[in-house]
Amino acid sequence: MTSRLLDGISHRGVALLAVLLAVLLAAPWIANDYLLTVLIIVLYSAYTGQAWNVMMGFAGQLSLGHAIYVGLGAYAAAALYVHFGIAPWLGLAAAIAVAVACGAIIGFLAFRFGVGGVYFAILTIAFAEFARIGFDHFQWVGASSGFFLPVANYTRNDLWNLRGDPTMFYYVMLALTVAAFALCHVLLKSRIGYYWQAIREDEVAARSLGIDTFRYKMYAAVLSAGMTAVAGVFFAFYYNNLFPEQVFHISRSIELILGPIIGGIGTLFGPLIGAFLLTGLSEAMQELLSALGFDAPGAKQVFYGLCLLVVVMALPGGVWPWLAGKLRVTRRDP
Amino acid sequence: MAAEIYLNVAVSGLLTGLVYGLMAVGLSVIFGVVRVVNFAHGEMMTVAMYLAIVLFNSLGLDPLVMAVPLAGVLFVLGYVMQAGLINPFITRPEYSQFMLLIAVAIIVVNVLLIAFGPDARSVQTSYAFDSFLVGPLIIDATKVYAGAATLVITAALFAFFQFAPLGKAIRACADNYTGALIVGLNVKHLYALTFGIGAACVGAAGSMLVLLVDVTPSLGPASTLLAFIIVITGGLGSMAGAVLGGLLIGFTEAMAGLFFTPSAKSMFSFGLLVLVLLFRPQGILGKRVS
């Protein structure tokens, strides 16, 4: 297993990876509360980015509505917890099941009816918006006035009920991110990963080689949906409040995919690098603007947009392929 | 009595839908030729809307009259955007083009937010409460003017693409990129012109829509989505389809607002979109492209 996990990574890469992991593991002892909160956001974006990357980066299916899986996962686990007192780790199963079912429906409809490219992207937006407005009118989970999880001061960390301080959430998110990373690495080096990449590069050619493209695209859609739902459960229990306008909004879907695209689409490190860059950039912008005493709402987003523009124009393949070349860590392609 | 309410709402929805249609025509023209989905389409429209409001408040210029000069301003903006930003992205993958336009959209929304604040704005014209009585129907005059202007503009645009040499050249680029290059057409210039024309459509639509809806910076992304729905329902790349889609969506939303609750109306549009994508992915009037 270990050998398979490290397959294709150079010794230099393994060393850098170990250093990175050690720093992340030690972070709660070094970082203050603010930095820890930022790191949680970074890991959250890295994880969701990785989940989206499975569908788009590996299998080439552009989903612009991934917020739907975050939202369904979040609402499923939160509703079970609030209404029936079911612990999130059990709710997780329901969350994954709901998201997987939704991913399977979208995937089935799109792939069976030959909806591809731009049309597929807009279909995913349509489903997410449909869910947003639907949840806005869904009284059982608070409709548009929001759904809240009980918050109290916890004397100790209750990992089973996911109630506790940021450090606990940090380690949960770190574990999820590492697991997603390892899973994607193994998948990419396995038969299914190669099938996905073949479909991504040329679907007709892949089918003519005997790959059941419908089935493998479905696997990608379902896996990506399930992974994203896990992040949704985390989201619900970390923030303790859910508003359809926020959770399902298209801007959430876009934020989710910015990281992997900036970092390097279809690469393993892309989502992680992208999450670090974008969250870092966003926080730095905030600090800079408040230091300058310039607090117009929207100023931060303008700079954010400009930076995005520059990266998209200057590094079309994303930051990671360029950075990997500089660090000399890739033996074969990423 | 009850039947008249439905009829009134239906006509009102159809007229609003016409103006939506003009906005969508812009998106359709751009996609049909340049093959780029303009994810900043609604945001460009809000730029025109705010310009119309500023012109009305400071100089008292009627938004209906300003539709033409604002279309001109947006044309220049669109030309510059295509020539400067988008042309290098023509051969890049879809997600890359998408990111570029999303970045533009984020910048536009937030610049508008800084400049005008988050509050809703509108204009009050002298004829805002005028209406025509047609039998049992009471039709809002503003909507009639805006709808008529939309039909004129769309007809002019259609004639341009059908008969003008420049319009034919643009269609040639859409039909066969390499072929257009071989016969010596300046494709990049024509692409920029096309994007300008598409932007001019939203300029005119935005200027008129100011009379019908309140503007906030966040109207931009919502309008982009609306334009997508309309264009895909009608047929991406088809101008008549965009107008038809606009009518259909305007009608659906008005009826959903009446029968259910106004806040749920877009759900029906998205439902319609899903159905169209599944059973007629090329849209109602679109041609099937493999």
XYZ file of C-alpha atoms in Angstrom:
624
model
C 0.000 0.000 0.000
C 2.736 2.432 1.007
C 4.686 1.687 -2.125
C 1.592 2.339 -4.198
C 0.967 5.615 -2.363
C 4.468 6.827 -3.124
C 4.551 5.491 -6.653
C 5.601 8.112 -9.148
C 6.842 10.662 -6.638
C 10.550 11.442 -6.554
C 12.578 11.214 -3.307
C 12.777 14.971 -3.311
C 8.999 15.102 -3.620
C 8.527 12.641 -0.746
C 10.819 14.730 1.437
C 8.955 17.955 0.632
C 5.640 16.210 1.219
C 6.822 14.989 4.633
C 7.939 18.500 5.601
C 4.595 19.946 4.488
C 2.647 17.360 6.458
C 4.799 17.924 9.552
C 4.231 21.686 9.360
C 0.484 21.201 8.975
C 0.388 18.743 11.893
C 2.318 21.129 14.124
C 0.388 24.221 13.042
C -2.099 24.398 15.984
C 0.795 24.723 18.442
C 2.386 27.561 16.502
C -0.531 29.395 14.979
C -2.823 31.769 16.828
C -6.614 31.479 16.611
C -6.871 33.718 13.591
C -4.261 31.817 11.599
C -5.823 28.514 12.579
C -9.194 29.680 11.270
C -7.548 30.679 8.014
C -5.820 27.298 7.795
C -9.164 25.551 8.283
C -10.544 27.521 5.329
C -7.461 26.610 3.293
C -7.863 22.905 4.021
C -11.591 23.064 3.402
C -10.994 24.640 -0.032
C -8.231 22.167 -0.767
C -10.522 19.258 0.073
C -13.534 20.475 -1.915
C -11.231 21.471 -4.762
C -9.801 17.954 -4.788
C -13.315 16.500 -4.863
C -14.264 18.686 -7.818
C -10.961 17.865 -9.479
C -12.004 14.201 -9.644
C -14.864 15.129 -11.930
C -13.316 17.904 -14.001
C -9.574 17.468 -13.678
C -9.535 13.684 -14.039
C -12.641 12.849 -16.075
C -13.091 16.157 -17.879
C -16.700 16.851 -16.897
C -17.084 20.551 -16.105
C -19.416 20.950 -13.127
C -20.261 24.506 -12.125
C -22.836 23.505 -9.539
C -20.841 21.647 -6.906
C -22.401 23.793 -4.178
C -25.422 21.513 -4.486
C -23.456 18.579 -3.005
C -22.024 20.718 -0.203
C -25.522 21.956 0.545
C -27.238 18.576 0.402
C -24.580 17.030 2.621
C -24.736 19.895 5.090
C -28.510 19.939 5.306
C -28.874 16.143 5.500
C -26.482 15.748 8.432
C -27.666 18.907 10.184
C -31.341 17.967 9.870
C -30.715 14.489 11.279
C -28.733 15.980 14.167
C -31.214 18.735 15.034
C -34.448 16.818 14.516
C -33.429 13.326 15.655
C -30.189 13.818 17.564
C -28.297 11.550 15.194
C -24.538 12.087 15.453
C -22.764 13.604 12.430
C -20.632 10.541 11.781
C -23.854 8.594 11.230
C -25.437 11.561 9.468
C -22.433 11.484 7.195
C -23.681 8.245 5.683
C -27.042 9.854 4.940
C -25.320 12.974 3.595
C -23.170 10.924 1.249
C -26.153 8.851 0.179
C -28.235 11.925 -0.678
C -25.404 13.624 -2.575
C -24.460 10.442 -4.402
C -28.088 9.961 -5.444
C -28.228 13.548 -6.683
C -24.888 13.200 -8.499
C -26.107 9.971 -10.052
C -29.323 11.607 -11.262
C -27.518 14.587 -12.791
C -24.851 12.340 -14.266
C -27.337 9.815 -15.603
C -29.529 12.461 -17.235
C -26.601 14.355 -18.723
C -24.521 11.408 -19.921
C -27.476 9.337 -21.135
C -28.967 12.226 -23.092
C -25.584 13.308 -24.460
C -25.454 16.660 -22.688
C -21.812 17.716 -22.745
C -19.409 20.650 -22.587
C -20.968 24.040 -21.960
C -24.426 22.493 -21.804
C -23.386 20.109 -19.057
C -21.884 22.995 -17.095
C -25.105 24.970 -17.344
C -27.179 21.907 -16.431
C -25.204 21.620 -13.196
C -25.795 25.328 -12.477
C -29.496 24.802 -13.112
C -29.699 21.945 -10.606
C -27.832 23.923 -7.954
C -30.048 26.976 -8.429
C -33.115 24.762 -8.387
C -31.962 23.357 -5.047
C -31.196 26.833 -3.696
C -34.684 28.119 -4.396
C -36.224 24.832 -3.288
C -34.463 24.977 0.096
C -35.504 28.624 0.384
C -39.046 27.272 0.682
C -38.298 24.079 2.626
C -39.855 24.777 6.040
C -38.584 21.621 7.759
C -35.029 22.976 7.587
C -35.879 26.602 8.253
C -36.419 27.735 4.644
C -34.878 31.116 3.827
C -34.591 32.199 7.475
C -31.813 29.677 8.007
C -31.173 26.425 9.834
C -29.202 26.550 13.069
C -27.332 23.952 15.053
C -27.335 24.327 18.833
C -24.230 26.142 20.025
C -22.980 26.111 23.611
C -19.670 26.454 25.362
C -18.076 23.062 25.295
C -15.800 22.137 28.112
C -14.274 19.334 26.148
C -14.033 18.260 22.548
C -16.761 15.857 21.576
C -15.413 14.303 18.428
C -18.375 11.950 18.087
C -20.848 14.842 17.906
C -18.367 17.179 16.197
C -18.760 19.777 18.930
C -15.579 21.452 20.054
C -12.887 24.061 19.517
C -11.239 25.044 16.218
C -8.222 22.803 16.854
C -10.422 19.724 16.688
C -12.025 20.934 13.475
C -8.587 21.676 12.101
C -7.412 18.105 12.631
C -10.642 16.676 11.229
C -10.223 18.781 8.102
C -6.541 17.923 7.828
C -7.367 14.219 8.046
C -10.023 14.609 5.348
C -7.671 16.520 3.072
C -4.869 13.974 3.459
C -7.317 11.130 2.868
C -8.709 12.784 -0.257
C -5.198 13.426 -1.478
C -4.153 9.811 -0.963
C -7.347 8.482 -2.531
C -6.914 10.662 -5.624
C -3.271 9.669 -5.923
C -4.113 5.969 -5.832
C -7.053 6.450 -8.217
C -4.938 8.342 -10.730
C -2.429 5.485 -10.838
C -5.090 2.821 -11.175
C -7.079 1.535 -14.126
C -10.020 3.823 -13.402
C -7.753 6.877 -13.322
C -6.273 6.057 -16.707
C -9.755 5.509 -18.105
C -10.819 8.905 -16.787
C -7.842 10.609 -18.334
C -8.516 8.901 -21.642
C -12.106 10.164 -21.542
C -10.914 13.635 -20.622
C -8.489 13.799 -23.526
C -10.716 12.298 -26.199
C -13.996 10.661 -25.341
C -14.651 9.197 -28.781
C -11.206 7.641 -28.888
C -11.703 6.275 -25.380
C -14.981 4.649 -26.363
C -13.488 3.182 -29.500
C -10.846 1.526 -27.318
C -13.650 -0.266 -25.506
C -13.926 1.926 -22.411
C -17.484 2.081 -21.116
C -17.388 5.887 -21.007
C -20.884 6.239 -19.579
C -20.022 4.045 -16.624
C -16.702 5.704 -15.842
C -18.135 9.204 -16.141
C -20.839 8.078 -13.713
C -18.172 6.808 -11.287
C -16.465 10.195 -11.423
C -19.720 12.121 -10.893
C -20.807 9.914 -7.991
C -17.421 9.847 -6.253
C -17.025 13.591 -6.612
C -20.525 14.207 -5.244
C -19.956 11.909 -2.261
C -16.591 13.472 -1.411
C -18.058 16.963 -1.638
C -20.945 16.014 0.669
C -18.439 15.102 3.390
C -17.186 18.683 3.228
C -20.799 19.796 3.541
C -21.191 17.927 6.822
C -18.043 19.588 8.101
C -19.356 22.964 6.946
C -22.634 22.507 8.820
C -21.025 21.529 12.126
C -18.197 24.039 11.905
C -20.288 27.115 11.086
C -23.467 25.928 12.882
C -25.734 27.849 10.537
C -27.001 27.169 7.041
C -28.716 29.575 4.692
C -29.795 28.375 1.247
C -28.771 31.761 -0.187
C -25.228 31.122 1.004
C -24.720 27.387 0.834
C -26.241 26.726 -2.585
C -25.353 30.021 -4.220
C -23.525 29.895 -7.524
C -20.714 31.992 -6.092
C -20.003 29.088 -3.695
C -19.672 26.761 -6.660
C -17.315 29.199 -8.326
C -15.181 29.699 -5.202
C -14.948 25.953 -4.926
C -13.467 25.522 -8.383
C -11.147 28.559 -8.384
C -8.568 26.782 -6.238
C -7.983 23.751 -8.465
C -8.043 25.861 -11.623
C -5.539 28.384 -10.285
C -3.439 25.614 -8.750
C -3.470 23.422 -11.841
C -6.437 21.488 -13.057
C -6.129 17.694 -13.101
C -3.041 17.713 -10.880
C -2.902 16.338 -7.340
C -1.268 19.355 -5.770
C -3.255 21.901 -7.760
C -6.214 22.129 -5.349
C -3.887 22.424 -2.328
C -1.646 25.087 -3.887
C -4.666 26.940 -5.238
C -6.375 26.913 -1.843
C -3.261 28.274 -0.140
C -2.783 30.977 -2.767
C -6.376 32.146 -2.976
C -7.139 32.084 0.736
C -3.767 33.666 1.507
C -4.353 36.312 -1.121
C -7.834 37.036 0.121
C -6.729 37.375 3.763
C -3.662 39.424 2.850
C -5.869 41.741 0.831
C -8.146 42.177 3.812
C -5.204 43.039 6.083
C -3.676 45.397 3.544
C -6.899 47.278 2.928
C -7.701 47.687 6.616
C -4.100 48.801 7.253
C -4.588 51.448 4.578
C -7.868 52.437 6.201
C -9.732 51.658 3.006
C -12.741 49.587 3.885
C -15.152 49.971 0.969
C -17.147 46.749 0.592
C -16.088 45.066 -2.610
C -12.557 46.527 -2.729
C -11.101 43.188 -1.668
C -13.038 41.340 -4.355
C -11.858 43.752 -7.048
C -8.220 43.024 -6.256
C -9.062 39.357 -5.998
C -10.615 39.491 -9.467
C -7.592 41.321 -10.869
C -5.191 38.753 -9.429
C -7.338 35.997 -10.852
C -7.242 37.671 -14.240
C -3.452 37.902 -14.137
C -2.992 34.250 -13.111
C -5.445 32.991 -15.733
C -3.715 34.990 -18.440
C -0.120 34.322 -17.424
C -0.271 30.679 -16.275
C -2.892 28.875 -18.375
C -1.968 25.459 -16.924
C -2.143 26.708 -13.341
C 0.545 27.369 -10.769
C 1.493 23.799 -9.831
C 2.948 22.608 -13.171
C 5.149 25.689 -13.175
C 6.067 25.336 -9.503
C 6.730 21.609 -9.850
C 9.250 22.392 -12.549
C 10.962 24.891 -10.246
C 11.057 22.471 -7.311
C 12.108 19.556 -9.553
C 9.725 17.146 -7.829
C 7.962 15.447 -10.712
C 9.655 12.500 -12.280
C 6.871 11.751 -14.692
C 3.889 13.918 -15.399
C 1.831 14.917 -12.310
C -62.721 38.756 -13.453
C -60.245 35.991 -12.651
C -59.513 35.336 -16.309
C -58.619 38.997 -16.812
C -55.997 38.850 -14.088
C -54.341 35.897 -15.768
C -54.454 37.612 -19.130
C -53.008 40.835 -17.725
C -50.194 38.995 -15.974
C -49.509 36.943 -19.083
C -49.208 40.011 -21.328
C -47.045 41.795 -18.808
C -44.807 38.733 -18.528
C -44.513 38.414 -22.296
C -43.519 42.079 -22.703
C -40.885 41.832 -19.978
C -39.784 38.604 -21.614
C -39.171 40.469 -24.867
C -36.631 42.729 -23.169
C -35.025 39.691 -21.522
C -34.932 38.281 -25.023
C -32.887 41.217 -26.309
C -30.350 40.644 -23.545
C -30.220 36.982 -24.471
C -29.832 37.787 -28.183
C -26.520 39.410 -27.250
C -25.337 36.244 -25.506
C -26.521 34.116 -28.383
C -24.758 36.202 -31.038
C -21.499 36.061 -29.082
C -21.674 32.319 -28.554
C -22.835 31.642 -32.094
C -19.814 33.341 -33.611
C -16.984 33.513 -31.096
C -17.932 30.194 -29.391
C -17.243 31.744 -26.012
C -19.910 31.676 -23.324
C -19.988 35.169 -21.896
C -20.144 34.588 -18.149
C -20.010 38.353 -17.594
C -23.086 39.048 -19.692
C -25.469 40.141 -16.929
C -22.702 42.137 -15.292
C -22.220 44.066 -18.542
C -25.927 44.754 -18.524
C -25.824 46.193 -14.999
C -23.069 48.554 -16.185
C -25.495 49.874 -18.817
C -28.268 50.061 -16.215
C -26.206 52.153 -13.811
C -25.112 54.408 -16.667
C -28.765 54.905 -17.596
C -29.611 55.775 -13.997
C -26.743 58.251 -13.701
C -27.733 59.900 -16.993
C -31.361 60.129 -15.888
C -30.639 61.478 -12.413
C -28.020 64.015 -13.424
C -29.179 65.127 -16.866
C -32.775 63.943 -16.946
C -32.180 61.858 -20.051
C -34.907 59.317 -20.740
C -33.602 55.731 -20.520
C -35.681 54.705 -23.533
C -33.933 57.325 -25.678
C -30.588 56.549 -24.094
C -30.850 52.924 -25.197
C -29.152 53.804 -28.487
C -26.146 55.782 -27.178
C -25.689 53.273 -24.347
C -25.681 50.477 -26.888
C -22.858 52.413 -28.567
C -20.914 52.704 -25.308
C -21.302 49.006 -24.579
C -20.300 48.211 -28.160
C -16.956 49.938 -27.620
C -16.557 48.187 -24.274
C -17.328 44.824 -25.833
C -14.970 45.421 -28.746
C -12.125 46.316 -26.409
C -12.850 43.330 -24.174
C -12.759 40.861 -27.042
C -9.746 42.436 -28.756
C -7.744 42.870 -25.562
C -8.760 40.021 -23.290
C -10.690 37.256 -24.971
C -9.028 36.840 -28.379
C -5.917 35.187 -26.891
C -8.272 32.715 -25.126
C -10.116 31.577 -28.258
C -8.073 28.406 -28.590
C -7.848 27.676 -24.865
C -10.123 25.135 -23.138
C -13.624 26.126 -22.050
C -12.874 26.266 -18.343
C -10.039 28.681 -19.027
C -12.317 31.060 -20.949
C -14.864 30.647 -18.224
C -12.352 31.668 -15.555
C -11.342 34.740 -17.517
C -14.916 35.963 -17.812
C -15.680 35.088 -14.193
C -12.736 37.269 -13.179
C -14.160 40.095 -15.306
C -17.584 39.531 -13.743
C -16.193 39.640 -10.192
C -14.399 42.899 -10.961
C -17.457 44.512 -12.559
C -19.858 43.525 -9.756
C -17.577 44.843 -7.057
C -16.567 48.040 -8.831
C -20.285 48.773 -9.131
C -20.676 47.916 -5.446
C -17.948 50.397 -4.506
C -19.319 53.072 -6.812
C -23.041 52.782 -6.114
C -23.399 50.807 -2.883
C -25.598 47.770 -2.311
C -28.956 49.604 -2.289
C -31.511 49.073 -5.036
C -31.867 51.941 -7.486
C -34.529 52.805 -10.002
C -35.738 55.693 -12.125
C -39.120 57.402 -12.035
C -40.165 58.623 -15.456
C -43.156 60.876 -16.107
C -44.875 58.027 -17.931
C -44.089 55.372 -15.309
C -47.742 54.905 -14.390
C -49.254 55.344 -17.863
C -51.079 52.425 -19.324
C -53.052 51.435 -22.377
C -56.542 50.017 -22.150
C -57.088 47.283 -24.711
C -60.491 45.738 -24.139
C -60.309 44.088 -20.741
C -56.516 44.457 -20.600
C -54.552 47.146 -18.795
C -51.099 47.203 -20.348
C -48.216 49.080 -18.790
C -47.066 51.733 -21.298
C -43.387 51.426 -20.345
C -43.421 47.728 -21.114
C -45.064 48.349 -24.488
C -42.402 50.898 -25.462
C -39.588 48.637 -24.288
C -41.070 45.597 -26.018
C -41.546 47.487 -29.272
C -37.991 48.826 -29.153
C -36.738 45.279 -28.607
C -38.561 44.030 -31.672
C -37.135 46.864 -33.807
C -33.580 46.270 -32.602
C -33.781 42.523 -33.091
C -35.217 42.958 -36.586
C -32.423 45.397 -37.477
C -29.836 42.972 -36.145
C -31.369 40.116 -38.088
C -31.307 42.190 -41.301
C -27.682 43.094 -40.620
C -26.597 39.475 -40.325
C -28.722 38.430 -43.281
C -27.964 41.147 -45.834
C -25.059 43.432 -44.867
C -21.642 42.338 -46.220
C -20.139 42.746 -42.759
C -22.883 40.624 -41.238
C -22.256 37.932 -43.836
C -18.530 38.053 -43.098
C -19.250 37.527 -39.409
C -21.467 34.564 -40.237
C -18.679 33.174 -42.375
C -16.364 33.231 -39.332
C -19.019 31.408 -37.343
C -19.496 28.756 -40.026
C -15.880 28.019 -40.747
C -13.027 29.629 -38.852
C -10.264 28.293 -41.092
C -12.220 29.020 -44.254
C -12.779 32.598 -43.145
C -9.052 32.987 -42.554
C -8.268 31.550 -45.997
C -10.512 33.965 -47.874
C -8.721 36.777 -46.105
C -11.183 37.855 -43.448
C -9.708 39.568 -40.417
C -11.235 37.082 -37.991
C -9.970 38.701 -34.796
C -11.422 42.039 -35.820
C -14.722 40.393 -36.753
C -14.800 38.524 -33.426
C -14.288 41.820 -31.616
C -17.071 43.390 -33.685
C -19.350 40.489 -32.793
C -18.623 40.786 -29.108
C -19.282 44.503 -29.466
C -22.640 43.796 -31.100
C -23.548 41.356 -28.343
C -22.553 43.935 -25.748
C -24.601 46.585 -27.567
C -27.652 44.326 -27.207
C -27.239 44.178 -23.429
C -26.551 47.913 -23.440
C -29.899 48.605 -25.054
C -31.672 45.933 -22.990
C -30.171 47.242 -19.752
C -31.140 50.797 -20.531
C -34.754 49.745 -21.015
C -34.824 47.249 -18.165
C -34.004 50.076 -15.755
C -37.631 51.130 -16.237
C -38.942 47.701 -15.274
C -36.754 46.444 -12.439
C -34.666 47.862 -9.591
C -30.897 47.606 -9.981
C -28.422 46.262 -7.459
C -24.870 45.107 -8.193
C -25.971 41.534 -7.522
C -28.478 41.728 -10.358
C -25.521 41.024 -12.661
C -24.904 37.347 -11.830
C -28.661 36.718 -11.653
C -29.094 38.193 -15.129
C -26.241 36.143 -16.503
C -28.046 33.016 -15.329
C -31.324 34.284 -16.758
C -29.660 34.914 -20.122
C -28.249 31.363 -20.079
C -31.659 29.901 -19.401
C -33.310 31.917 -22.157
C -30.647 31.216 -24.741
C -30.458 27.502 -24.069
C -34.217 27.166 -24.014
C -34.509 28.982 -27.329
C -31.412 27.479 -28.927
C -27.855 28.693 -28.359
C -26.700 30.655 -31.408
C -30.187 31.314 -32.777
C -31.439 34.913 -32.574
C -35.106 34.080 -33.085
C -34.650 31.356 -30.473
C -33.349 33.877 -27.955
C -36.406 36.090 -28.430
C -38.714 33.092 -28.200
C -36.887 31.891 -25.106
C -37.257 35.330 -23.571
C -41.004 35.292 -24.200
C -41.296 31.805 -22.767
C -39.328 32.600 -19.630
C -41.112 35.921 -19.127
C -44.437 34.127 -19.393
C -43.392 31.239 -17.131
C -42.054 33.521 -14.417
C -45.130 35.763 -14.472
C -47.437 32.762 -14.222
C -45.367 31.067 -11.500
C -45.397 34.316 -9.539
C -49.172 34.397 -9.791
C -49.912 30.755 -9.023
C -47.217 30.133 -6.423
C -45.008 32.702 -4.788
C -42.892 35.294 -6.647
C -39.752 34.175 -4.801
C -40.090 30.697 -6.299
C -40.573 31.871 -9.867
C -37.023 31.247 -11.088
C -37.350 27.655 -9.932
C -39.759 27.121 -12.804
C -37.327 28.681 -15.258
C -34.610 26.329 -14.075
C -37.025 23.434 -14.271
C -37.843 24.396 -17.843
C -34.141 24.636 -18.625
C -33.483 21.137 -17.274
C -36.325 19.727 -19.351
C -35.095 21.448 -22.514
C -31.517 20.314 -21.939
C -32.626 16.722 -21.543
C -35.156 16.400 -24.307
C -34.042 18.979 -26.824
C -30.480 19.979 -25.875
C -30.082 22.125 -28.970
C -32.972 24.309 -27.802
C -36.362 24.892 -29.329
C -35.098 26.605 -32.495
C -31.470 25.506 -32.398
C -29.765 23.285 -34.942
C -28.163 20.097 -33.754
C -24.377 20.362 -33.848
C -22.379 17.237 -33.274
